[in-house]
XYZ file of C-alpha atoms in Angstrom:
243
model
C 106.531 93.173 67.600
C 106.501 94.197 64.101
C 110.157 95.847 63.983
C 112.583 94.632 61.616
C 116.558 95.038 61.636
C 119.506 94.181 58.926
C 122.652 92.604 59.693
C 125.925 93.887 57.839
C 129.194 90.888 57.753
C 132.561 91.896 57.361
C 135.416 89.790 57.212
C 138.891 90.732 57.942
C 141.340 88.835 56.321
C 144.467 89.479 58.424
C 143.247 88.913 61.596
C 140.518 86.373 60.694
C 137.747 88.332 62.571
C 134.259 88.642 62.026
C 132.457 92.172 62.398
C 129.013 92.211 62.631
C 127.116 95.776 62.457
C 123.101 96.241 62.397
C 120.551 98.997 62.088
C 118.164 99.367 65.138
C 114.939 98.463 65.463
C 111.931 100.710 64.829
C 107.983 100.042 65.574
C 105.728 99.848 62.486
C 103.255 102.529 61.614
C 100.559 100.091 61.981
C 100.926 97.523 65.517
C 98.219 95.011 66.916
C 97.053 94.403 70.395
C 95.118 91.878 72.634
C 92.105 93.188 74.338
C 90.742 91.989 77.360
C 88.529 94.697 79.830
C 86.077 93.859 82.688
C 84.273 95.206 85.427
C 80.699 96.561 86.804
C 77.678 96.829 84.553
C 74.096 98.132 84.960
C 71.018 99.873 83.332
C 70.225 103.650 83.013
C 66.364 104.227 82.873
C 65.183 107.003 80.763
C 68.869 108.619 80.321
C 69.170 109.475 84.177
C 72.105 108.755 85.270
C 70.490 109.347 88.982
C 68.240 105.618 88.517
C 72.092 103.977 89.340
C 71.560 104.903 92.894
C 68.584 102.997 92.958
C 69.438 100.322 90.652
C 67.120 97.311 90.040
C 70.391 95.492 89.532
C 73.108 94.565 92.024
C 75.757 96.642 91.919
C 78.920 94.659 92.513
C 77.099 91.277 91.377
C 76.384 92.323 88.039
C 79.500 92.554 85.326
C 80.917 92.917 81.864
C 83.702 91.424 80.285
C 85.732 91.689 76.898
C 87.961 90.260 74.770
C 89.106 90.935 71.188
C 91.724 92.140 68.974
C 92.535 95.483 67.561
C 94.885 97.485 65.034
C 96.726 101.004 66.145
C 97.419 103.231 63.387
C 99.897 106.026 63.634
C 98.162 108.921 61.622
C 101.014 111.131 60.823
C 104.514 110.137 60.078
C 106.091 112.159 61.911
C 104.263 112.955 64.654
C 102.878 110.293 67.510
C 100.156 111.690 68.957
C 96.943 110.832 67.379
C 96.252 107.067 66.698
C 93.253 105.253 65.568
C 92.089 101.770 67.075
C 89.956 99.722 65.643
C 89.307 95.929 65.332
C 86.907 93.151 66.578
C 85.353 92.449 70.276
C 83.124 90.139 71.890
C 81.478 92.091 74.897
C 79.401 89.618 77.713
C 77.093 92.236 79.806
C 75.736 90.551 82.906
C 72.538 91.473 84.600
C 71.840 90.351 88.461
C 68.382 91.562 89.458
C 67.738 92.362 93.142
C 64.780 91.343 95.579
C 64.267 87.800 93.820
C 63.301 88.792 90.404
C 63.863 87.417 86.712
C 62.643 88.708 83.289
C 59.466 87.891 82.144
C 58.963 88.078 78.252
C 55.229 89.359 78.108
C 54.207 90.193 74.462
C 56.314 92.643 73.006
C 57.580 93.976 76.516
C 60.071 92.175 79.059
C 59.670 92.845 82.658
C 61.158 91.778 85.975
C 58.487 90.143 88.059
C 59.355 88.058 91.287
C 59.720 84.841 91.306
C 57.523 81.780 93.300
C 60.482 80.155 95.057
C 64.019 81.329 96.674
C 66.182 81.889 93.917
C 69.846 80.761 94.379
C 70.997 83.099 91.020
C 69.144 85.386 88.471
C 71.411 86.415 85.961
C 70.679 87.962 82.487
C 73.381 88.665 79.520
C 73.890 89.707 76.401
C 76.770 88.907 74.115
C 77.516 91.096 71.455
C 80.336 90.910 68.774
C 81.123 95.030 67.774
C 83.364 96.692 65.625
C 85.348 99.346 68.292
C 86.563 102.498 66.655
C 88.482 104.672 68.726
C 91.022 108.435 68.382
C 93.958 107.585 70.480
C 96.060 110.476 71.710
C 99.237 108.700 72.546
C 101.599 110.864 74.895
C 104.547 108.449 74.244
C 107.795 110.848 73.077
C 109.845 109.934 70.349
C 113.450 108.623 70.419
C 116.668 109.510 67.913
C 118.575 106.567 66.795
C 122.512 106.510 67.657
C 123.424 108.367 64.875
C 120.859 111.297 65.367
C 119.114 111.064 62.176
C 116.021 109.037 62.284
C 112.726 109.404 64.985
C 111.923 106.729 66.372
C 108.289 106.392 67.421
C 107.007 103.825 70.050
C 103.277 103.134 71.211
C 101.930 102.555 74.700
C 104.973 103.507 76.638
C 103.102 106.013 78.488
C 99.526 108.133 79.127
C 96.828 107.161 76.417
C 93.929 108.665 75.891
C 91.296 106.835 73.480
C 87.470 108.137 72.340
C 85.063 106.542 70.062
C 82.793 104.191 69.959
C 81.649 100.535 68.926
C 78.434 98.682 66.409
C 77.722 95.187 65.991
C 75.108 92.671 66.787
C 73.814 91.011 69.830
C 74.692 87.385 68.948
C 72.508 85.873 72.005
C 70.789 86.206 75.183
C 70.274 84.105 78.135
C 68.584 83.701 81.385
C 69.966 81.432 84.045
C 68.115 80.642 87.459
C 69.065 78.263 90.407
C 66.198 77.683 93.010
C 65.827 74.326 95.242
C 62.576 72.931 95.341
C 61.317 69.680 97.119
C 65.070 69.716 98.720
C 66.403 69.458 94.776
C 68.306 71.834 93.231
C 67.107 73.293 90.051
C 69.335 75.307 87.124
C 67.469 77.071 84.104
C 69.082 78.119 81.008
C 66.647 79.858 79.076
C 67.432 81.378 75.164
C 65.513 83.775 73.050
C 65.720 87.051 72.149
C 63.773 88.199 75.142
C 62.417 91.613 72.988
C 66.602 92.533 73.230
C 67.896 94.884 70.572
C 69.264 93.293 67.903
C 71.959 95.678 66.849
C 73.648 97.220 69.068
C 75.803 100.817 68.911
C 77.533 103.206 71.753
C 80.484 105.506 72.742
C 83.491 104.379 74.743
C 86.034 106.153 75.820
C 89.785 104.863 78.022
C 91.990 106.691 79.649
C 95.219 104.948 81.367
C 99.098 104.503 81.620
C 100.884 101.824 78.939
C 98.530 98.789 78.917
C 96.477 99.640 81.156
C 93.243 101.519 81.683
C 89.863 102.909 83.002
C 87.557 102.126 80.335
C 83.693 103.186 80.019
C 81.171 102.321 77.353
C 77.790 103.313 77.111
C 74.633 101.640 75.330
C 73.039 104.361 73.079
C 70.603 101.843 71.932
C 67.980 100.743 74.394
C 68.594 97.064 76.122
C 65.032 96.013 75.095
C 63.622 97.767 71.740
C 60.052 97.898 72.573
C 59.643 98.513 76.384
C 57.705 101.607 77.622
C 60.934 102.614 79.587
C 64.079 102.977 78.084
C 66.998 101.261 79.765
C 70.704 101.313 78.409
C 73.545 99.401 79.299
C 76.082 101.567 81.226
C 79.946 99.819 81.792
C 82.943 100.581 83.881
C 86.192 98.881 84.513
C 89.800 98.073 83.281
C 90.880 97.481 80.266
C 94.320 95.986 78.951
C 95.732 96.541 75.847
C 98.624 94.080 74.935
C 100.787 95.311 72.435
């Protein structure tokens, strides 16, 4: 992707042949990728990290995905370690509560509070559109072309190391339920704000082999903006990055 290469024709007249030589291919400075991450997602309360172990969220029910595009810039010209990434993502942060419970907008503050009946699915999420930014150390070495003149540099051949961070907005939020009662089955999509944040910032950071990686990004705004308790959106999973 993004390499270019130039054909030279010769003809030779005596022996009617046709010689064809070309320059080799090299990777643009600047390349673009396909993003696509998911995996577990949950709140930290008041910054402690500790609250995970007791969770009012299920652990392996509740998840995170994203998708989006982004740019890799080679800083230096000559050198191909640092990088930076940035582009657009749309990030979908799902919420399971445990023991029955939904949210409950009350005034200005949205609790969990249990709910009447048997309730087939609570889920909660958020879907944000961000702007990542991240300083990628790329450990992929450089190459010599056949003639031994000219580095070649190539990105995400190897061990990748990216930190930074993302802003955007929170583009909507919804609450879906499924109870049965009187023998019928019942789904609830509810929309609204719900006392959310409205824009949205945090730090991210990857760390993986070619396309793939471990990827965690952290909240630093709170999930609801007026709530006596703080609680931030925490992330982990895999990322891909398709160059």
């Amino acid at each position: 992707m993004g390499k270019k290469h130039r054909f030279l024709i010769t003809y030779d007249r005596e022996n009617e042949k046709k010689v064809k030589t070309y320059n080799p291919r090299y990777e643009k400075r600047t390349t673009s990728q396909f993003v696509f991450a998911f995996g577990l997602n949950n709140l930290v309360t008041d910054g402690d990290f500790s609250s995970l172990e007791d969770s009012d969220y299920r652990v392996w029910g509740s998840h995170f995905y994203e998708w989006g595009f982004t740019n890799n810039t080679r800083i230096f010209k000559n050198d191909n370690l640092l990088h930076i990434k940035y582009g657009l993502s749309l990030m979908y942060n799902n919420l399971r509560p445990t023991d029955n419970r939904f949210f409950v907008k009350q005034g200005e503050q949205t609790n969990l509070q249990e709910f009447g009946l048997d309730l087939r699915e609570s889920r909660f999420r958020n879907v944000h559109l961000v702007l990542p930014l991240h300083l990628e150390f790329d450990f992929t070495p450089k190459t010599i072309d056949s003639e031994g003149r000219k580095n070649r540099f190539k990105s995400h051949k190897s061990v990748r190391l990216g930190i930074g961070g993302y802003a955007g907005f929170n583009v909507k939020t919804k609450q879906i339920l499924k109870y049965k009662e009187d023998d019928i089955r019942v789904k609830v999509k509810e929309k609204g704000d719900f006392n959310t944040s409205d824009f949205i910032y945090g730090l991210s950071t990857y760390i993986g082999y070619r396309d793939t990686s471990l990827y965690l990004k952290y909240d630093l705004n709170p999930i609801f903006k007026n709530n006596t308790i703080d609680q931030n959106n925490i992330s982990l999973g895999l990322r891909f990055d398709f160059n």
